[in-house]
């Protein structure tokens, strides 16, 4: 395995994001929803980190917290080596241009009363990138870059298909010349036939523009091809992280094994022989997570220690870490 010498663009150290919930008759009891609890990872420049897990595992909250759409409850965030953890909205302004987000539902994220020209142009103007004719040229360039036509600029979001709307969302994110894009389930709402097209386009844009991605998905098959590395989250914790090849070919955490066993295989003979691991029960509430290992209530390999001690990430192969007592010795 060759060492990746690229610098880190993103460093997340012990990140926590807790939300409060008031309960009790008078609403005077405060409970904490530990959506993200002590998560550490980095993303190198030009790299794609895939973040996977079932819905409610904290992956989207991690993404939104690391670009400070949510204020972190604890931990440290570094962007291109600069500690932005406690930056005010004003201090964040120069960074906002450098980090963008593409959302799951391209229709909901586009203002239906604005033309595509206005939607993309708004981002360009807000960040003082261009105006007048230069702005129009930039909009046309971006539309062509994402596989649309310059004529599309005068149309409204409802005139496009789901795949085209996601391309518009990507063009809007690119409008401010970002370095880092969080793709939050960008293909989950699209037809399977369109998903590969959007993934291929994101890869081409990354190669052309040197972009760095955090690619969030609930399904390992969606992140497998686009990611250099993959992180697996469960109930607010990062339970495994490693190169895409390592995680896919040598999954170590029982949760990753279960996720992988559900990924469709193209070869029916291999698919027939594979043992599907069906997870029992739902993800427990982050209001009251299980003690020790949070996965223990659904893990078929659970041991006594698992309810008493929280496992921490341990390196089991170069760059491949897992948080599980099966690997603690
Ligand atoms: Fe299962 Fe224990 Fe490993 Fe958790 S620590 S995944 S309960 S074996």
CSV table of C-alpha atoms and ligand atoms in Angstrom, one decimal:
chain,number,residue,atom,x,y,z
A,1,UNK,CA,0.0,0.0,0.0
A,2,UNK,CA,1.5,3.4,-1.0
A,3,UNK,CA,1.4,6.2,1.4
A,4,UNK,CA,-0.9,9.1,0.4
A,5,UNK,CA,1.2,12.2,0.9
A,6,UNK,CA,-1.6,14.7,0.1
A,7,UNK,CA,-2.4,17.3,2.8
A,8,UNK,CA,-5.5,17.1,4.9
A,9,UNK,CA,-8.2,19.6,3.8
A,10,UNK,CA,-10.6,18.5,6.6
A,11,UNK,CA,-9.7,17.3,10.1
A,12,UNK,CA,-12.4,16.4,12.5
A,13,UNK,CA,-11.2,15.6,16.1
A,14,UNK,CA,-13.5,14.2,18.7
A,15,UNK,CA,-16.5,15.9,17.1
A,16,UNK,CA,-19.7,16.0,19.2
A,17,UNK,CA,-23.1,17.4,18.2
A,18,UNK,CA,-25.8,17.1,20.9
A,19,UNK,CA,-29.3,18.4,20.5
A,20,UNK,CA,-31.4,19.2,23.5
A,21,UNK,CA,-35.0,17.9,24.1
A,22,UNK,CA,-37.2,19.2,26.8
A,23,UNK,CA,-39.4,16.7,28.6
A,24,UNK,CA,-41.4,16.4,31.9
A,25,UNK,CA,-44.7,17.9,32.7
A,26,UNK,CA,-43.4,21.5,32.9
A,27,UNK,CA,-40.8,20.9,30.2
A,28,UNK,CA,-38.1,21.4,32.8
A,29,UNK,CA,-36.2,18.2,32.2
A,30,UNK,CA,-33.5,18.5,29.5
A,31,UNK,CA,-32.3,15.4,27.7
A,32,UNK,CA,-29.5,15.2,25.2
A,33,UNK,CA,-29.8,13.6,21.8
A,34,UNK,CA,-26.2,12.5,21.0
A,35,UNK,CA,-26.4,12.7,17.2
A,36,UNK,CA,-22.6,12.8,16.8
A,37,UNK,CA,-20.5,11.6,19.7
A,38,UNK,CA,-16.7,11.7,19.6
A,39,UNK,CA,-16.0,11.3,15.9
A,40,UNK,CA,-12.5,11.6,14.5
A,41,UNK,CA,-11.4,11.5,10.8
A,42,UNK,CA,-9.7,13.5,8.1
A,43,UNK,CA,-10.1,14.0,4.4
A,44,UNK,CA,-7.1,14.7,2.2
A,45,UNK,CA,-7.2,17.2,-0.6
A,46,UNK,CA,-8.7,15.8,-3.8
A,47,UNK,CA,-10.0,12.7,-1.9
A,48,UNK,CA,-13.5,11.4,-1.5
A,49,UNK,CA,-14.5,10.0,1.9
A,50,UNK,CA,-17.7,8.0,1.8
A,51,UNK,CA,-19.7,8.1,5.0
A,52,UNK,CA,-22.4,5.3,5.4
A,53,UNK,CA,-24.9,4.1,7.9
A,54,UNK,CA,-28.6,3.6,8.4
A,55,UNK,CA,-30.8,6.6,8.6
A,56,UNK,CA,-30.5,8.3,12.0
A,57,UNK,CA,-26.8,7.2,12.5
A,58,UNK,CA,-25.5,10.8,12.5
A,59,UNK,CA,-23.8,11.0,9.1
A,60,UNK,CA,-25.7,14.0,7.8
A,61,UNK,CA,-25.4,15.8,11.2
A,62,UNK,CA,-21.6,15.1,11.0
A,63,UNK,CA,-21.5,16.7,7.5
A,64,UNK,CA,-23.5,19.7,8.5
A,65,UNK,CA,-21.5,20.2,11.7
A,66,UNK,CA,-18.2,20.0,10.0
A,67,UNK,CA,-19.1,22.9,7.8
A,68,UNK,CA,-20.7,24.7,10.8
A,69,UNK,CA,-24.2,24.7,9.5
A,70,UNK,CA,-24.6,23.3,13.1
A,71,UNK,CA,-22.5,24.6,15.9
A,72,UNK,CA,-20.4,21.7,17.4
A,73,UNK,CA,-21.0,20.8,21.0
A,74,UNK,CA,-17.4,19.6,21.4
A,75,UNK,CA,-14.3,18.6,19.6
A,76,UNK,CA,-12.2,20.4,17.0
A,77,UNK,CA,-12.7,21.2,13.3
A,78,UNK,CA,-9.8,22.2,11.1
A,79,UNK,CA,-10.2,23.4,7.5
A,80,UNK,CA,-7.0,23.5,5.5
A,81,UNK,CA,-5.1,23.5,8.7
A,82,UNK,CA,-7.1,26.4,10.3
A,83,UNK,CA,-9.0,25.8,13.5
A,84,UNK,CA,-12.6,27.0,12.7
A,85,UNK,CA,-14.3,25.3,15.6
A,86,UNK,CA,-15.3,28.5,17.4
A,87,UNK,CA,-15.4,30.9,14.4
A,88,UNK,CA,-18.3,33.3,14.3
A,89,UNK,CA,-20.6,33.5,11.3
A,90,UNK,CA,-18.6,36.6,10.2
A,91,UNK,CA,-15.3,34.7,10.6
A,92,UNK,CA,-16.8,31.9,8.6
A,93,UNK,CA,-17.6,34.0,5.6
A,94,UNK,CA,-14.4,33.4,3.6
A,95,UNK,CA,-14.7,29.7,4.3
A,96,UNK,CA,-18.4,29.5,3.2
A,97,UNK,CA,-17.2,30.0,-0.4
A,98,UNK,CA,-14.7,27.2,-0.1
A,99,UNK,CA,-17.2,24.6,1.2
A,100,UNK,CA,-20.5,23.8,-0.4
A,101,UNK,CA,-23.3,21.2,0.0
A,102,UNK,CA,-25.4,19.2,-2.5
A,103,UNK,CA,-28.7,18.0,-1.0
A,104,UNK,CA,-30.6,14.7,-1.3
A,105,UNK,CA,-33.9,16.3,-2.6
A,106,UNK,CA,-32.9,18.5,-5.6
A,107,UNK,CA,-36.5,19.7,-5.9
A,108,UNK,CA,-36.9,20.9,-2.4
A,109,UNK,CA,-33.5,22.6,-2.4
A,110,UNK,CA,-34.2,24.7,-5.5
A,111,UNK,CA,-36.6,27.7,-5.2
A,112,UNK,CA,-39.5,26.8,-7.5
A,113,UNK,CA,-40.2,30.5,-8.3
A,114,UNK,CA,-36.7,31.3,-9.5
A,115,UNK,CA,-35.3,30.6,-12.9
A,116,UNK,CA,-32.1,28.5,-13.1
A,117,UNK,CA,-30.3,31.6,-14.1
A,118,UNK,CA,-31.4,33.3,-10.8
A,119,UNK,CA,-30.7,30.2,-8.7
A,120,UNK,CA,-27.1,29.9,-9.9
A,121,UNK,CA,-26.6,33.6,-10.3
A,122,UNK,CA,-27.6,34.3,-6.7
A,123,UNK,CA,-24.7,32.2,-5.4
A,124,UNK,CA,-22.3,34.0,-7.8
A,125,UNK,CA,-23.5,37.4,-6.7
A,126,UNK,CA,-23.5,36.6,-3.0
A,127,UNK,CA,-19.8,35.8,-3.1
A,128,UNK,CA,-19.0,38.7,-5.5
A,129,UNK,CA,-17.5,36.3,-8.1
A,130,UNK,CA,-19.0,38.0,-11.2
A,131,UNK,CA,-21.8,40.3,-12.4
A,132,UNK,CA,-23.5,41.3,-15.6
A,133,UNK,CA,-22.4,39.5,-18.8
A,134,UNK,CA,-19.5,37.8,-17.0
A,135,UNK,CA,-22.0,36.2,-14.6
A,136,UNK,CA,-24.2,35.0,-17.4
A,137,UNK,CA,-21.2,33.5,-19.1
A,138,UNK,CA,-20.3,31.7,-15.9
A,139,UNK,CA,-23.8,30.3,-15.5
A,140,UNK,CA,-23.7,29.0,-19.1
A,141,UNK,CA,-20.3,27.5,-18.5
A,142,UNK,CA,-21.5,25.8,-15.3
A,143,UNK,CA,-24.7,24.4,-17.0
A,144,UNK,CA,-22.6,22.9,-19.8
A,145,UNK,CA,-20.1,21.5,-17.2
A,146,UNK,CA,-22.9,19.5,-15.6
A,147,UNK,CA,-24.2,18.2,-18.9
A,148,UNK,CA,-27.1,20.7,-19.4
A,149,UNK,CA,-27.6,23.4,-22.1
A,150,UNK,CA,-27.2,27.2,-21.8
A,151,UNK,CA,-30.8,27.5,-23.0
A,152,UNK,CA,-31.9,25.8,-19.7
A,153,UNK,CA,-30.9,29.0,-17.8
A,154,UNK,CA,-34.3,30.7,-18.5
A,155,UNK,CA,-36.4,27.7,-17.3
A,156,UNK,CA,-37.8,26.9,-13.8
A,157,UNK,CA,-37.0,23.8,-11.7
A,158,UNK,CA,-40.3,22.0,-12.3
A,159,UNK,CA,-39.4,21.8,-16.0
A,160,UNK,CA,-36.6,19.4,-15.3
A,161,UNK,CA,-36.3,15.7,-14.4
A,162,UNK,CA,-35.0,14.6,-11.0
A,163,UNK,CA,-31.5,13.9,-12.5
A,164,UNK,CA,-31.4,17.2,-14.2
A,165,UNK,CA,-32.4,19.0,-11.0
A,166,UNK,CA,-29.6,17.3,-9.2
A,167,UNK,CA,-27.2,18.6,-12.0
A,168,UNK,CA,-28.6,22.1,-11.3
A,169,UNK,CA,-27.9,21.7,-7.6
A,170,UNK,CA,-24.4,20.6,-8.4
A,171,UNK,CA,-23.9,23.6,-10.8
A,172,UNK,CA,-25.1,25.9,-8.0
A,173,UNK,CA,-22.6,24.4,-5.6
A,174,UNK,CA,-19.8,24.8,-8.2
A,175,UNK,CA,-20.8,28.4,-8.9
A,176,UNK,CA,-18.7,29.7,-6.0
A,177,UNK,CA,-15.6,27.7,-7.0
A,178,UNK,CA,-15.5,25.6,-3.8
A,179,UNK,CA,-12.7,23.2,-2.8
A,180,UNK,CA,-14.8,21.0,-0.7
A,181,UNK,CA,-18.4,19.6,-1.4
A,182,UNK,CA,-20.5,17.6,1.0
A,183,UNK,CA,-22.8,15.4,-1.2
A,184,UNK,CA,-25.6,14.4,1.2
A,185,UNK,CA,-27.3,11.4,-0.3
A,186,UNK,CA,-27.2,13.1,-3.7
A,187,UNK,CA,-28.4,10.1,-5.7
A,188,UNK,CA,-30.7,8.4,-3.2
A,189,UNK,CA,-33.8,10.0,-4.7
A,190,UNK,CA,-32.9,9.3,-8.3
A,191,UNK,CA,-33.7,6.4,-10.6
A,192,UNK,CA,-31.1,3.7,-10.6
A,193,UNK,CA,-30.4,4.4,-14.3
A,194,UNK,CA,-29.6,8.0,-13.5
A,195,UNK,CA,-27.5,7.3,-10.4
A,196,UNK,CA,-24.4,6.1,-12.3
A,197,UNK,CA,-24.6,9.2,-14.6
A,198,UNK,CA,-24.5,11.6,-11.6
A,199,UNK,CA,-21.7,9.6,-9.9
A,200,UNK,CA,-19.6,9.6,-13.1
A,201,UNK,CA,-20.2,13.4,-13.5
A,202,UNK,CA,-19.1,14.0,-9.9
A,203,UNK,CA,-15.9,12.0,-10.5
A,204,UNK,CA,-15.2,13.9,-13.7
A,205,UNK,CA,-15.7,17.3,-12.0
A,206,UNK,CA,-13.4,16.1,-9.2
A,207,UNK,CA,-10.7,15.3,-11.7
A,208,UNK,CA,-11.1,18.5,-13.6
A,209,UNK,CA,-11.4,20.9,-10.6
A,210,UNK,CA,-9.4,19.1,-7.9
A,211,UNK,CA,-12.5,18.9,-5.6
A,212,UNK,CA,-12.6,17.1,-2.3
A,213,UNK,CA,-15.8,15.3,-1.4
A,214,UNK,CA,-17.6,14.0,1.7
A,215,UNK,CA,-20.1,11.6,0.1
A,216,UNK,CA,-22.9,10.6,2.5
A,217,UNK,CA,-25.1,7.6,1.7
A,218,UNK,CA,-27.1,5.0,3.6
A,219,UNK,CA,-26.0,2.2,1.3
A,220,UNK,CA,-22.4,0.9,0.8
A,221,UNK,CA,-23.0,0.1,-2.9
A,222,UNK,CA,-23.5,3.8,-3.5
A,223,UNK,CA,-20.2,4.9,-2.0
A,224,UNK,CA,-18.1,2.0,-3.1
A,225,UNK,CA,-17.0,3.2,-6.5
A,226,UNK,CA,-16.7,6.9,-5.8
A,227,UNK,CA,-14.8,6.8,-2.5
A,228,UNK,CA,-11.1,6.5,-1.8
A,229,UNK,CA,-11.9,5.7,1.8
A,230,UNK,CA,-15.1,4.8,3.6
A,231,UNK,CA,-16.2,5.5,7.1
A,232,UNK,CA,-19.1,3.6,8.7
A,233,UNK,CA,-21.3,5.2,11.3
A,234,UNK,CA,-23.6,3.7,13.9
A,235,UNK,CA,-25.7,5.7,16.3
A,236,UNK,CA,-23.4,8.7,16.4
A,237,UNK,CA,-20.1,6.8,16.5
A,238,UNK,CA,-17.6,6.0,13.7
A,239,UNK,CA,-17.2,2.3,14.0
A,240,UNK,CA,-14.9,1.5,11.0
A,241,UNK,CA,-12.8,3.5,8.6
A,242,UNK,CA,-10.4,2.5,5.9
A,243,UNK,CA,-9.6,2.5,2.2
A,244,UNK,CA,-12.6,1.5,0.0
A,245,UNK,CA,-10.9,-1.7,-1.0
A,246,UNK,CA,-10.1,-2.7,2.6
A,247,UNK,CA,-13.6,-1.9,3.9
A,248,UNK,CA,-15.3,-3.7,1.0
A,249,UNK,CA,-13.0,-6.7,0.8
A,250,UNK,CA,-12.0,-7.1,4.5
A,251,UNK,CA,-14.8,-5.6,6.6
A,252,UNK,CA,-14.0,-6.0,10.3
A,253,UNK,CA,-16.9,-4.5,12.3
A,254,UNK,CA,-20.0,-6.8,12.5
A,255,UNK,CA,-22.2,-3.8,11.5
A,256,UNK,CA,-20.1,-3.2,8.3
A,257,UNK,CA,-20.3,-7.0,7.5
A,258,UNK,CA,-24.1,-6.7,7.8
A,259,UNK,CA,-24.3,-3.6,5.6
A,260,UNK,CA,-22.1,-5.3,3.0
A,261,UNK,CA,-24.1,-8.5,3.0
A,262,UNK,CA,-27.1,-6.4,1.8
A,263,UNK,CA,-25.2,-4.9,-1.2
A,264,UNK,CA,-26.6,-6.4,-4.5
A,265,UNK,CA,-24.1,-8.5,-6.4
A,266,UNK,CA,-24.0,-8.6,-10.2
A,267,UNK,CA,-23.0,-12.3,-10.4
A,268,UNK,CA,-26.1,-14.4,-9.5
A,269,UNK,CA,-23.9,-17.4,-8.6
A,270,UNK,CA,-21.8,-15.5,-6.1
A,271,UNK,CA,-25.0,-13.8,-4.8
A,272,UNK,CA,-26.6,-17.2,-4.2
A,273,UNK,CA,-23.7,-18.4,-2.1
A,274,UNK,CA,-23.4,-15.3,0.0
A,275,UNK,CA,-24.8,-15.3,3.5
A,276,UNK,CA,-27.1,-12.4,4.1
A,277,UNK,CA,-26.8,-11.0,7.7
A,278,UNK,CA,-30.2,-9.5,8.6
A,279,UNK,CA,-29.9,-7.0,11.4
A,280,UNK,CA,-32.6,-7.6,14.1
A,281,UNK,CA,-34.5,-4.6,15.5
A,282,UNK,CA,-34.2,-0.9,14.9
A,283,UNK,CA,-31.4,1.5,15.6
A,284,UNK,CA,-31.8,2.4,19.4
A,285,UNK,CA,-32.7,6.0,20.3
A,286,UNK,CA,-29.7,8.4,20.5
A,287,UNK,CA,-31.6,9.8,23.6
A,288,UNK,CA,-30.7,6.7,25.5
A,289,UNK,CA,-28.0,4.7,23.7
A,290,UNK,CA,-26.9,1.3,24.9
A,291,UNK,CA,-24.0,1.3,27.4
A,292,UNK,CA,-20.6,0.1,26.1
A,293,UNK,CA,-20.7,-0.7,22.4
A,294,UNK,CA,-23.8,1.0,20.9
A,295,UNK,CA,-24.2,-1.8,18.4
A,296,UNK,CA,-24.4,-4.5,21.1
A,297,UNK,CA,-28.2,-4.8,21.1
A,298,UNK,CA,-28.1,-5.9,17.5
A,299,UNK,CA,-24.8,-7.7,17.3
A,300,UNK,CA,-24.7,-11.5,17.0
A,301,UNK,CA,-21.1,-11.5,18.3
A,302,UNK,CA,-21.8,-9.6,21.5
A,303,UNK,CA,-19.6,-10.5,24.6
A,304,UNK,CA,-19.8,-9.6,28.3
A,305,UNK,CA,-17.3,-6.7,27.9
A,306,UNK,CA,-19.4,-5.1,25.1
A,307,UNK,CA,-22.0,-3.8,27.6
A,308,UNK,CA,-19.3,-2.5,30.0
A,309,UNK,CA,-16.6,-0.9,27.9
A,310,UNK,CA,-17.0,1.4,24.9
A,311,UNK,CA,-14.7,0.2,22.2
A,312,UNK,CA,-12.4,2.8,20.6
A,313,UNK,CA,-10.9,2.8,17.0
A,314,UNK,CA,-7.9,0.5,16.7
A,315,UNK,CA,-5.7,0.1,13.6
A,316,UNK,CA,-6.0,-3.4,12.3
A,317,UNK,CA,-4.2,-2.8,9.0
A,318,UNK,CA,-2.4,0.3,7.6
A,319,UNK,CA,-5.1,3.0,7.5
A,320,UNK,CA,-7.9,0.6,8.5
A,321,UNK,CA,-9.4,1.2,11.9
A,322,UNK,CA,-12.2,-0.5,13.7
A,323,UNK,CA,-14.0,0.1,17.1
A,324,UNK,CA,-14.9,-3.4,18.3
A,325,UNK,CA,-13.8,-5.6,21.2
A,326,UNK,CA,-13.2,-8.5,18.8
A,327,UNK,CA,-10.0,-6.6,17.8
A,328,UNK,CA,-9.1,-5.1,21.3
A,329,UNK,CA,-6.6,-7.8,22.2
B,1,LIG,FE1,-20.4,-6.6,18.6
B,1,LIG,FE2,-19.0,-6.3,20.9
B,1,LIG,FE3,-17.9,-5.7,18.6
B,1,LIG,FE4,-19.8,-4.2,19.6
B,1,LIG,S1,-17.8,-4.5,20.5
B,1,LIG,S2,-19.6,-4.9,17.5
B,1,LIG,S3,-21.1,-5.8,20.5
B,1,LIG,S4,-18.5,-7.7,19.2
